[in-house]
Coordinates of C-alpha atoms in Angstrom, one line a residue:
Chain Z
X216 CA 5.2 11.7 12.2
X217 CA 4.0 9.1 14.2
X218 CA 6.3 10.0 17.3
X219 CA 4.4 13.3 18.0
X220 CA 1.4 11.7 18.2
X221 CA 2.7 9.7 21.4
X222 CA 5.4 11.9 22.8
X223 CA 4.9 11.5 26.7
X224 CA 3.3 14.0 28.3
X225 CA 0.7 14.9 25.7
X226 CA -2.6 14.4 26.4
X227 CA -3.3 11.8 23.4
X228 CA -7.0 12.8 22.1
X229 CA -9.1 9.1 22.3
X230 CA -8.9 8.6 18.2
X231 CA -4.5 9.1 18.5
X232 CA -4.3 6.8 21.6
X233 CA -1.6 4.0 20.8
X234 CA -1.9 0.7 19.5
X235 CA 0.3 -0.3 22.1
X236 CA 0.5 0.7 25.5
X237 CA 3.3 -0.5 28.1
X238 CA 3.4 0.7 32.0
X239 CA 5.7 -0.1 34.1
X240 CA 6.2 -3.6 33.0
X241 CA 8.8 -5.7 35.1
X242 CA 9.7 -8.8 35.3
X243 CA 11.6 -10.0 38.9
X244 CA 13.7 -13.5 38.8
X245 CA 15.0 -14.3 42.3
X246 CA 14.6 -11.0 43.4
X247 CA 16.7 -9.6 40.6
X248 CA 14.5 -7.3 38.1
X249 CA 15.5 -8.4 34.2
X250 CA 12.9 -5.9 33.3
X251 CA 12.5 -2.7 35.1
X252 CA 9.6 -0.8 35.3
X253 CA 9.8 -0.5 31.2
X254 CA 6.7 2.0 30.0
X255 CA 6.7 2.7 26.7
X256 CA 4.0 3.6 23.7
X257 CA 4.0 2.3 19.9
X258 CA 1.6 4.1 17.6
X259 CA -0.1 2.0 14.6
X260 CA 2.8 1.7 11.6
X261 CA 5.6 2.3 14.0
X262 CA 8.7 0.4 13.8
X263 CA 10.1 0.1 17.0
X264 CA 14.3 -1.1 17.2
X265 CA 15.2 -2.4 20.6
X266 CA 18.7 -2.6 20.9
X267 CA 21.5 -2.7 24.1
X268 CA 23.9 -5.0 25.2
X269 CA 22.8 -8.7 26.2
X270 CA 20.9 -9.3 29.2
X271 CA 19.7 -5.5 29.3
X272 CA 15.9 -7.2 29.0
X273 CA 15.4 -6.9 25.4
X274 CA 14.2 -10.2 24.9
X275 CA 12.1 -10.2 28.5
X276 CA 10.4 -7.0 27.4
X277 CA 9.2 -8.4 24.0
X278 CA 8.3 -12.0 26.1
X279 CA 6.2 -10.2 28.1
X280 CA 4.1 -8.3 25.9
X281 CA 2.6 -11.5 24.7
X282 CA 2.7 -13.3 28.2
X283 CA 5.0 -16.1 26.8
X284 CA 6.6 -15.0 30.1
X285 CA 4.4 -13.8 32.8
X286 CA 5.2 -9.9 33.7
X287 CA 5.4 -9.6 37.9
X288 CA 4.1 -6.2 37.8
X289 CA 2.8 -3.3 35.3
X290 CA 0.3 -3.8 32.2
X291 CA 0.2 -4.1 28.5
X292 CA -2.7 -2.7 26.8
X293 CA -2.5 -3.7 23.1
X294 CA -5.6 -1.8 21.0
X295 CA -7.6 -0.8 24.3
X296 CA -7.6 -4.6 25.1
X297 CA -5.7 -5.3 28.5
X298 CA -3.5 -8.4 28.3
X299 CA -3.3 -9.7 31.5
X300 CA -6.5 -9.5 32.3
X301 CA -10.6 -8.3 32.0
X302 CA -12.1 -5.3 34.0
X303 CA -14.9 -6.5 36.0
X304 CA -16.9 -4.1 38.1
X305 CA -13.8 -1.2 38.1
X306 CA -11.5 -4.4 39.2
X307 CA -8.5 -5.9 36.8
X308 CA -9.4 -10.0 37.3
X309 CA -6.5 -11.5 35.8
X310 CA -7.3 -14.1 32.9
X311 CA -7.9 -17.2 32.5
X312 CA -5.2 -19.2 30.0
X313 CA -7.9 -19.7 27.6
X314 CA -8.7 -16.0 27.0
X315 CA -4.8 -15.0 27.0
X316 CA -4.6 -17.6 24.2
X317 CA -7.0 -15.7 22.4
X318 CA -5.7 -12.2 23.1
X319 CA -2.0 -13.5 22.2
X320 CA -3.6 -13.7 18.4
X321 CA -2.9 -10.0 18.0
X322 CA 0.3 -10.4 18.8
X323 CA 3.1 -11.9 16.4
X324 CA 6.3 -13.4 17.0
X325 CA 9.0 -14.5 15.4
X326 CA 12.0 -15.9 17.5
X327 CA 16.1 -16.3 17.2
X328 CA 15.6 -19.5 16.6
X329 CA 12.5 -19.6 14.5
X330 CA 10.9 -22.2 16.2
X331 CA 9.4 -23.4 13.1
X332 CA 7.0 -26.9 14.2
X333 CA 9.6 -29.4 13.5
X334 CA 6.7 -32.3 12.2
X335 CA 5.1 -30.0 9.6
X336 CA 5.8 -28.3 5.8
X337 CA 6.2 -24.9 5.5
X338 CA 2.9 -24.6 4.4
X339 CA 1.5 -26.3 7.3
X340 CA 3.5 -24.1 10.0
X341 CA 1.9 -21.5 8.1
X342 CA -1.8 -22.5 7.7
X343 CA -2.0 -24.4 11.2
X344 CA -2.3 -21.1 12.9
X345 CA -5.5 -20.0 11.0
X346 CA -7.1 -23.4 10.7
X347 CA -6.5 -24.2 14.4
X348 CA -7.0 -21.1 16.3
X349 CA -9.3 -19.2 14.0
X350 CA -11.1 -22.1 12.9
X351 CA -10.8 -21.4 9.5
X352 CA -12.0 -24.6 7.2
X353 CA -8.9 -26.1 5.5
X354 CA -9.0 -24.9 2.1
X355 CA -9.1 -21.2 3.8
X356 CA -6.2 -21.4 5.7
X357 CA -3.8 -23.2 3.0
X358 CA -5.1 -20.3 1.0
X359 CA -3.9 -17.9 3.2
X360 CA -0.7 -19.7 4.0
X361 CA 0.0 -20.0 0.5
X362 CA 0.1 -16.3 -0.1
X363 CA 1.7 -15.0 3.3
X364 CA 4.7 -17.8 1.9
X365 CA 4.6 -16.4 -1.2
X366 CA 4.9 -12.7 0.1
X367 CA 8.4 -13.9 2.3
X368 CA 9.3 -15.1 -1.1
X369 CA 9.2 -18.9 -0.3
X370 CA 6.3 -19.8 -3.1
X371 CA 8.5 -23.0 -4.7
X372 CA 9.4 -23.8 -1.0
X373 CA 6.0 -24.7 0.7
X374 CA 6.3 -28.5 0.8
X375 CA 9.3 -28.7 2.3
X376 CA 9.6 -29.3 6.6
X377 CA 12.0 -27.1 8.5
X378 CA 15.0 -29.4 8.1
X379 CA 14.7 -29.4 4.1
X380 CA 15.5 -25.3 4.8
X381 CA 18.2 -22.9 4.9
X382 CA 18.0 -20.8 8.4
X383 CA 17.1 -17.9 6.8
X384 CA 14.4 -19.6 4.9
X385 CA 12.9 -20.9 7.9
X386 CA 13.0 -17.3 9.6
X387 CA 10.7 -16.1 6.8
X388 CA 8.0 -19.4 7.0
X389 CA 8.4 -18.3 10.8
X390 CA 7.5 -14.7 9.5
X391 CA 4.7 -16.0 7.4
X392 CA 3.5 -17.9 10.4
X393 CA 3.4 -14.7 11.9
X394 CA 1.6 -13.0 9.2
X395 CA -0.9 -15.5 8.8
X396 CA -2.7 -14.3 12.1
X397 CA -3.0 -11.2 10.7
X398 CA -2.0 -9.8 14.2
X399 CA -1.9 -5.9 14.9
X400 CA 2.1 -6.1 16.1
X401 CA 4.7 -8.0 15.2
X402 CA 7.6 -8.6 17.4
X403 CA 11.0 -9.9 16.2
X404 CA 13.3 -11.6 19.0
X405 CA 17.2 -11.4 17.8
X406 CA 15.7 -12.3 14.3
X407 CA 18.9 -12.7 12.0
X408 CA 20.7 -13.9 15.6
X409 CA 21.2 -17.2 14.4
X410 CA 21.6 -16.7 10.8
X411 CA 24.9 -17.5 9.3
X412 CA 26.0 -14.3 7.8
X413 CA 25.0 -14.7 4.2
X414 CA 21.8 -15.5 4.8
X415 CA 20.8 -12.0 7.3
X416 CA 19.8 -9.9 4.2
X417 CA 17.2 -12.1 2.9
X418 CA 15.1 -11.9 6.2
X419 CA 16.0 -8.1 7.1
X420 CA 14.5 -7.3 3.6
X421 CA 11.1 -9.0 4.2
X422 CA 11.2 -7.0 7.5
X423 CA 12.1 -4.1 5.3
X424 CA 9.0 -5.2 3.2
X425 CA 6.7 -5.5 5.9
X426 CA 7.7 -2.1 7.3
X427 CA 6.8 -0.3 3.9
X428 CA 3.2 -2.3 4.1
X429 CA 2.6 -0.1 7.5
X430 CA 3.2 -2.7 9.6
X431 CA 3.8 -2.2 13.5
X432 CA 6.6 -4.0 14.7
X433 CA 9.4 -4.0 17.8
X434 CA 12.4 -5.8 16.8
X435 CA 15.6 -6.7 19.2
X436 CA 18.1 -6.1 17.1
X437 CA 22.0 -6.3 16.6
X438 CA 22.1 -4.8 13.2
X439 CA 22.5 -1.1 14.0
X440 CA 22.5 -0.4 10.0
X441 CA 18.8 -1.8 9.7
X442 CA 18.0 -0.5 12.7
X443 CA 19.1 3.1 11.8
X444 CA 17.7 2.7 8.1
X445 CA 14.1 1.0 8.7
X446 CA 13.3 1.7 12.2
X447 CA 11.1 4.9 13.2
X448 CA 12.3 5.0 16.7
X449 CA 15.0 3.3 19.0
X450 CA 15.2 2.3 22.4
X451 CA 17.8 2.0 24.5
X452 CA 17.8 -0.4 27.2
X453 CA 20.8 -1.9 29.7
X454 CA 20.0 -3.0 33.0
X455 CA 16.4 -4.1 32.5
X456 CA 15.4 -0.3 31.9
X457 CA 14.5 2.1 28.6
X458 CA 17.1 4.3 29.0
X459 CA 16.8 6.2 25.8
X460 CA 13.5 6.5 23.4
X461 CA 14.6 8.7 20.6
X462 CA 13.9 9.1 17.1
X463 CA 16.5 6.7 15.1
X464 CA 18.2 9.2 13.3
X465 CA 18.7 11.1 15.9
X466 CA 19.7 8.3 18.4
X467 CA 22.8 7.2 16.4
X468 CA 23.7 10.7 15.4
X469 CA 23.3 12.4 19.1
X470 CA 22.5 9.7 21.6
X471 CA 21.8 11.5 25.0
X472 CA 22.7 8.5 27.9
X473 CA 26.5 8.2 28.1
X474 CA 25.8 4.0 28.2
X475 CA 24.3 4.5 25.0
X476 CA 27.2 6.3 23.7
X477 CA 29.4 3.8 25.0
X478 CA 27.5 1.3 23.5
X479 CA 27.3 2.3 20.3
X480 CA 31.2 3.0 19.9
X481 CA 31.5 -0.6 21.5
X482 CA 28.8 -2.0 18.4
X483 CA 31.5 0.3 15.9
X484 CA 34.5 -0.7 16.9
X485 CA 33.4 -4.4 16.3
X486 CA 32.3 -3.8 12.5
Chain Q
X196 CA 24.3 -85.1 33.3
X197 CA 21.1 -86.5 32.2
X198 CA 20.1 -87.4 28.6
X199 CA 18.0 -84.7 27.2
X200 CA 14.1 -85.6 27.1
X201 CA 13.1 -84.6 23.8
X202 CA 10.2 -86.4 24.1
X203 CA 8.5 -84.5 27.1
X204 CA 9.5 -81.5 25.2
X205 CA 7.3 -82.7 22.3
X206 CA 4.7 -83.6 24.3
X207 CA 4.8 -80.2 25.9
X208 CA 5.1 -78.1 23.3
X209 CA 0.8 -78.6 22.0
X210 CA 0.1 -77.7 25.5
X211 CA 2.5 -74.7 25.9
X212 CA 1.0 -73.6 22.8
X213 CA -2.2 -73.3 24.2
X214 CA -0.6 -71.7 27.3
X215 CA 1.1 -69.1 24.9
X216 CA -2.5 -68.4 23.1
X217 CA -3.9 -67.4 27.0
X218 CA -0.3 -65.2 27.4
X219 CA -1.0 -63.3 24.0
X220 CA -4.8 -62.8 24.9
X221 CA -3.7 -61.4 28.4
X222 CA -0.8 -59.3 26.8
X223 CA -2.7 -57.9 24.2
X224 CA -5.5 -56.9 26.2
X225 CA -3.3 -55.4 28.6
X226 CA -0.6 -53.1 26.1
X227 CA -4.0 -51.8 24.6
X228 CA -5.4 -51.0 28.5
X229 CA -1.9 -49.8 29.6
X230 CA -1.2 -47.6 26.7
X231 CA -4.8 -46.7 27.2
X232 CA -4.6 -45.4 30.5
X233 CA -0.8 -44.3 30.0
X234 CA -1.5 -41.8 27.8
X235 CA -4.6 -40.5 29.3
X236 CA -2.1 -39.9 32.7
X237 CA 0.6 -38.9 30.4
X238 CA -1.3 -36.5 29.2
X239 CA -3.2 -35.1 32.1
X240 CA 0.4 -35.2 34.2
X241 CA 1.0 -32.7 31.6
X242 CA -1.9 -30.7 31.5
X243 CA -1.3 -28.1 34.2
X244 CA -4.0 -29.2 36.7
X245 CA -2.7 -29.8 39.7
X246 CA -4.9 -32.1 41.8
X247 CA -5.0 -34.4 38.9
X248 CA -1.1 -33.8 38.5
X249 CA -0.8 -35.3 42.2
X250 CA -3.5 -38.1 41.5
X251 CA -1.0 -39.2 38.7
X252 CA 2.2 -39.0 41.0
X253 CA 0.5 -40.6 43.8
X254 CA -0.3 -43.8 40.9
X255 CA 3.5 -43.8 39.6
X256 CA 4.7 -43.7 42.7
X257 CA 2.5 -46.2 44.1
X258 CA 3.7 -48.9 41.2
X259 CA 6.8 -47.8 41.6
X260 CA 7.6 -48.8 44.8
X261 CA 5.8 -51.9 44.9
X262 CA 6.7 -55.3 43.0
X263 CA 4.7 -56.3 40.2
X264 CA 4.1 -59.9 42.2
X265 CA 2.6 -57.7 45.3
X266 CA 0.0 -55.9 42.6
X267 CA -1.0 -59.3 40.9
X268 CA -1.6 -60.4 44.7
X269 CA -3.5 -57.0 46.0
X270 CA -6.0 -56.8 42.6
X271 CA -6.7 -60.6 42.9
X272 CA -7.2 -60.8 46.9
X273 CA -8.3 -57.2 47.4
X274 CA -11.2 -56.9 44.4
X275 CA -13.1 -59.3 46.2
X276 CA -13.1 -57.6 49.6
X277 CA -15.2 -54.7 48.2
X278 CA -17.6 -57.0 46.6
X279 CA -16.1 -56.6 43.1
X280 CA -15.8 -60.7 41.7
X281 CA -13.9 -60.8 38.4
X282 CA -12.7 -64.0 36.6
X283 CA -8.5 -64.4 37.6
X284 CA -8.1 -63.8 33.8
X285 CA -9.7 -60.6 33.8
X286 CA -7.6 -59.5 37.4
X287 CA -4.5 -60.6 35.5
X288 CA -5.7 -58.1 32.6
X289 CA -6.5 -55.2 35.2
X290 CA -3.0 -56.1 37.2
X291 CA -0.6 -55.7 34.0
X292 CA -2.7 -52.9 32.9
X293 CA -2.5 -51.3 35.8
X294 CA 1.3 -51.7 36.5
X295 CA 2.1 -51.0 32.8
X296 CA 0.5 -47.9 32.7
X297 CA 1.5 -46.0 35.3
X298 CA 5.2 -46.5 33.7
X299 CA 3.8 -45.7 30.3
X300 CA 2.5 -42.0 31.8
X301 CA 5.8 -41.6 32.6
X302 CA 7.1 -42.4 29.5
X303 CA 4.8 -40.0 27.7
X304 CA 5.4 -37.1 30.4
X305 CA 9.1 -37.4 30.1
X306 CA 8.9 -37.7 25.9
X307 CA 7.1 -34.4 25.9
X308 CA 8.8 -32.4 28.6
X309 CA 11.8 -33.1 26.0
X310 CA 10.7 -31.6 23.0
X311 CA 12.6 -28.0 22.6
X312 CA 10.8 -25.5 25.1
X313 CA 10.8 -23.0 21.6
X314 CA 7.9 -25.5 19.7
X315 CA 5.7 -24.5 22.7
X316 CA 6.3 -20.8 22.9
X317 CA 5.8 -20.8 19.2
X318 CA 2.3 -22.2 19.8
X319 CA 1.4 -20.0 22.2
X320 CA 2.6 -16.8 20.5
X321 CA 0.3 -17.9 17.3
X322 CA -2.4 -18.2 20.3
X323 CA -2.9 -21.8 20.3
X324 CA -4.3 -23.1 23.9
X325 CA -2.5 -25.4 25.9
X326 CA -4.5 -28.4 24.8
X327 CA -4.0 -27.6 21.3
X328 CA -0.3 -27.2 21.2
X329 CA 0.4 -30.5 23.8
X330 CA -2.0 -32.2 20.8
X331 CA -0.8 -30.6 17.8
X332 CA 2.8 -30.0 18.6
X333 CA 4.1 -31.6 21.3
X334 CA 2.6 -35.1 21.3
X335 CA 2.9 -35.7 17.3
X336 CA 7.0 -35.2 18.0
X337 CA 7.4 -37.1 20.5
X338 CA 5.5 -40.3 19.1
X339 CA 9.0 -41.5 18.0
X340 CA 10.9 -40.6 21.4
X341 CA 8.8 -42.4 22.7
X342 CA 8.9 -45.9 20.8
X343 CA 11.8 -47.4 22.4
X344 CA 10.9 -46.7 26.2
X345 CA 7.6 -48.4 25.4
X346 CA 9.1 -51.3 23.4
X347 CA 11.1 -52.1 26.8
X348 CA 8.2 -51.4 28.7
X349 CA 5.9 -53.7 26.8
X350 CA 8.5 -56.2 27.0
X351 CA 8.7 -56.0 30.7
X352 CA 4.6 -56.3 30.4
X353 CA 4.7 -59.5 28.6
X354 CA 7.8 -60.9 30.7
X355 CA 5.8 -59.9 33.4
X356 CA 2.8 -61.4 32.7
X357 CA 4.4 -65.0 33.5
X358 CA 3.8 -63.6 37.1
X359 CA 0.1 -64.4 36.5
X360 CA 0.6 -68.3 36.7
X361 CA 0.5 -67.4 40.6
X362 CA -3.0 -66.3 40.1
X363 CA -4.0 -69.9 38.6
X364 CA -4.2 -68.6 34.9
X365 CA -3.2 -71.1 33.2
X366 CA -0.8 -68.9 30.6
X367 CA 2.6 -69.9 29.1
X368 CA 4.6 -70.1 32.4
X369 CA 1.7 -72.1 34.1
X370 CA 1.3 -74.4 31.1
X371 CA 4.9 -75.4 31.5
X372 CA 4.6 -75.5 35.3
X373 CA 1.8 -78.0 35.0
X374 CA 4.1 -80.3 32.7
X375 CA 6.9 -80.0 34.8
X376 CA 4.3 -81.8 37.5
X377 CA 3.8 -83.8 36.0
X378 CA 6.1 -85.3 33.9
X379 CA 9.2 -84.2 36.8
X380 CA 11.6 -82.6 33.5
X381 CA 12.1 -78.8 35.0
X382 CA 15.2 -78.3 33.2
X383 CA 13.6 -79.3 29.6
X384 CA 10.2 -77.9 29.9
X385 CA 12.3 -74.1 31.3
X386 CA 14.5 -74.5 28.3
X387 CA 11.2 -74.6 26.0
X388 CA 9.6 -72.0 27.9
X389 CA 12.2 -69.6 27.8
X390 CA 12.3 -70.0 24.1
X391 CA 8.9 -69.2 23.5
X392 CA 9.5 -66.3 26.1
X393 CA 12.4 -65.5 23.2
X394 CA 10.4 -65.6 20.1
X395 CA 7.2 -63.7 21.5
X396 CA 9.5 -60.6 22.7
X397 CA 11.4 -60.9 19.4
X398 CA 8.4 -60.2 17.4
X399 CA 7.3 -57.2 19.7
X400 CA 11.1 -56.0 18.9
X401 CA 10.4 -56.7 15.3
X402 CA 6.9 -54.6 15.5
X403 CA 8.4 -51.7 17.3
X404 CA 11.8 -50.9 14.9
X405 CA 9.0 -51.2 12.2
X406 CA 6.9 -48.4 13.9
X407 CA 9.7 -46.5 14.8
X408 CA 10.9 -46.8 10.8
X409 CA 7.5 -45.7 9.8
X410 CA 7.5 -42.8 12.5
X411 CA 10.5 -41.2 10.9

């Protein structure tokens, strides 16, 4: 079970330490905290559901994992490798944007709106990622973007640019985008969000997919069925704070915070 | 009312020609110097360095507030003061450029700032750089934004450039000015001029919709 192997309070022998360490992150807009003091560990192959009523921070936590937004206090230590910044001599020296580029490599996204880069194929959203940033000679990285397309199930679909696509279509080029950086998380933003509802299943089962391959992912979710089926864990968050952290099964049978509760039989009623 | 000269407008019309050749040179050289140094500010107004951020503000804002006539006047009279002695052509050139391209930074600045804020987080989270995503992303989709602000602008550039006759280059305006001394016809010789005015930004027009086609 990966969840022992982080459950607070142990001390974590060097080889079990997680993949992904979060302390204390917050994130203050005009003195109001979207993000409170969130801490929060993900071992290697976890899959990580992040679900709570809107504005509770979800999509502020995931933002400031990969600095898209810049976290006002607490750190994010992803593989032993700080994100914010180096240690020089004992000291934290935040980085410089060219080195936060680099360390955001590890990290994948895909967004509620996809996002996909309007002026290029499929197969160029795909490929541009290893070509450009890994340097990768062209050949290479169409290579590579042609099988991460292929694995999202979008093989007769590679030519096409973003407005040639169904929105669930583009989610999963925006997955193989993802994938193509071969990065050691993936996080999901409100994935299906925007999806009309026929379209949901198509990109919850790649995400089903990638979760059998042992991928580590945190996804912000409103589907409390795929949450409760593929994640490994849940958290709980309203108010910019993890409020609960439990195992999934036993978060939607026995969920401890009365919010949570409330929550959930809110989420039912609607369905 | 007077009869209509038609023959001082044929006997203008060789010499406006060669007054329209000097305009075109002057124009041409100046759109490729304008766009020139309007996308190099565009660009570096967007590159997140401050100081050179201000140094860009400070040169909009400077050809902003002051009238195209009052630049022509200040690059013509003032280059000489520090020793610099260029040929009037050539301060025409630098005083269009100039004027054109602080607008043209603009232009550029605001076509980018517009593209969806998601296109740039999406080329970060992949771990692009700045520089690569404002190259890769940004400015590629915003070519076409930016087509018809810089169709008006170079029009203003080659309307403008009729300012340079103050300067004693002898371009299309001048050409007809000279006539008009001549030969004591203003209303003819403005009528003529104007329509060469007409067809020059009608072909610019043309040119643009036909890069703005091709851009889609």
């Amino acid at each position: 079970m990966p969840e022992a192997a982080v459950a607070p309070g142990l001390a974590a022998p060097a080889a079990a330490a997680p993949l992904l360490a979060i302390r204390r992150l917050s994130k203050i807009y005009n003195e109001v905290a979207v993000l409170d003091r969130a801490s929060l560990d993900v071992a290697k192959g976890e899959i990580v559901m992040v679900i709570g009523p809107s504005g509770a921070g979800k999509s502020t936590l995931l933002r400031c994992l990969n600095r898209i937004e810049v976290p006002s206090e607490g750190e994010v230590v992803l593989d032993g490798v700080n994100m914010g910044g180096t240690l020089r001599d004992g000291k934290l020296v935040p980085d410089a944007a060219a080195v936060t580029a680099r360390k955001r490599r590890d990290i994948g996204m895909v967004f509620q709106r996809f996002n996909l880069f309007a002026h290029l194929s499929a197969l160029q959203n795909v490929a541009i990622g290893p070509r450009l940033v890994l340097g990768m000679p062209r050949e290479e990285a169409e290579a590579r973007a042609r099988r991460e397309l292929e694995r999202v199930q979008l093989g007769a679909h590679m030519a096409k640019r973003p407005n040639q696509l169904s929105g669930g279509q583009q989610q999963r080029v925006a997955i193989a985008r993802a994938l193509a950086m071969q990065p050691k998380v993936i996080l999901f933003d409100e994935p299906t969000s925007a999806l009309d509802p026929e379209l949901v299943g198509e990109v919850l089962e790649v995400i089903q997919g990638l979760a059998r391959d042992g991928m580590t992912m945190l996804v912000v979710t409103h589907e409390m069925q795929f949450a409760r089926e593929v994640g490994t864990r849940i958290i709980f968050m309203d108010g910019g704070r993890i409020l609960e952290d439990s195992p999934a099964k036993q978060f939607f049978e026995r969920p401890e915070q009365p919010r949570a509760r409330d929550f959930l039989a809110r989420v039912a009623r609607q369905h | 009312m007077n009869e209509f000269d038609w023959g001082t407008v044929w006997y203008a019309i060789p010499y406006m020609l060669m007054g329209t050749w000097v305009t075109l040179e002057i124009c041409l050289l100046s759109i490729l110097f304008g766009t020139l140094v309007g996308v190099v500010c565009g660009l570096l107004s967007l590159s997140g360095v401050r100081p050179v951020q201000w140094l860009v503000r400070a040169y909009v804002y400077f050809v902003r507030g002051t009238p195209a006539l009052v630049q022509v006047f200040l690059i013509y009279f003032a280059l000489p003061q520090v020793g610099i002695y260029i040929s009037a052509f050539w301060c025409g050139v630098i005083a269009l450029s100039f004027n054109a391209g602080a607008f043209i930074a603009e232009i550029v600045r605001a076509s980018v700032e517009s593209i969806d804020a998601g296109q740039t987080e999406a080329a970060m989270a992949i771990g692009m750089t700045h520089r690569q995503s404002l190259l890769h992303i940004l400015l590629p989709q915003s070519l076409r934004r930016m087509t018809p602000p810089l169709t008006n602008e170079l029009i203003t550039l080659v309307k403008g450039s009729s300012l340079l006759s103050v300067i004693s280059i002898t371009e299309l305006t001048r050409s007809g000015q000279v006539i008009i001394a001549e030969r004591f016809t203003p209303f003819e010789i403005y009528m003529v001029l104007a329509v060469f005015y007409l067809v020059l930004i009608s072909i610019l027009s043309r040119l643009s919709e036909y890069v703005e086609k091709r851009l889609a």
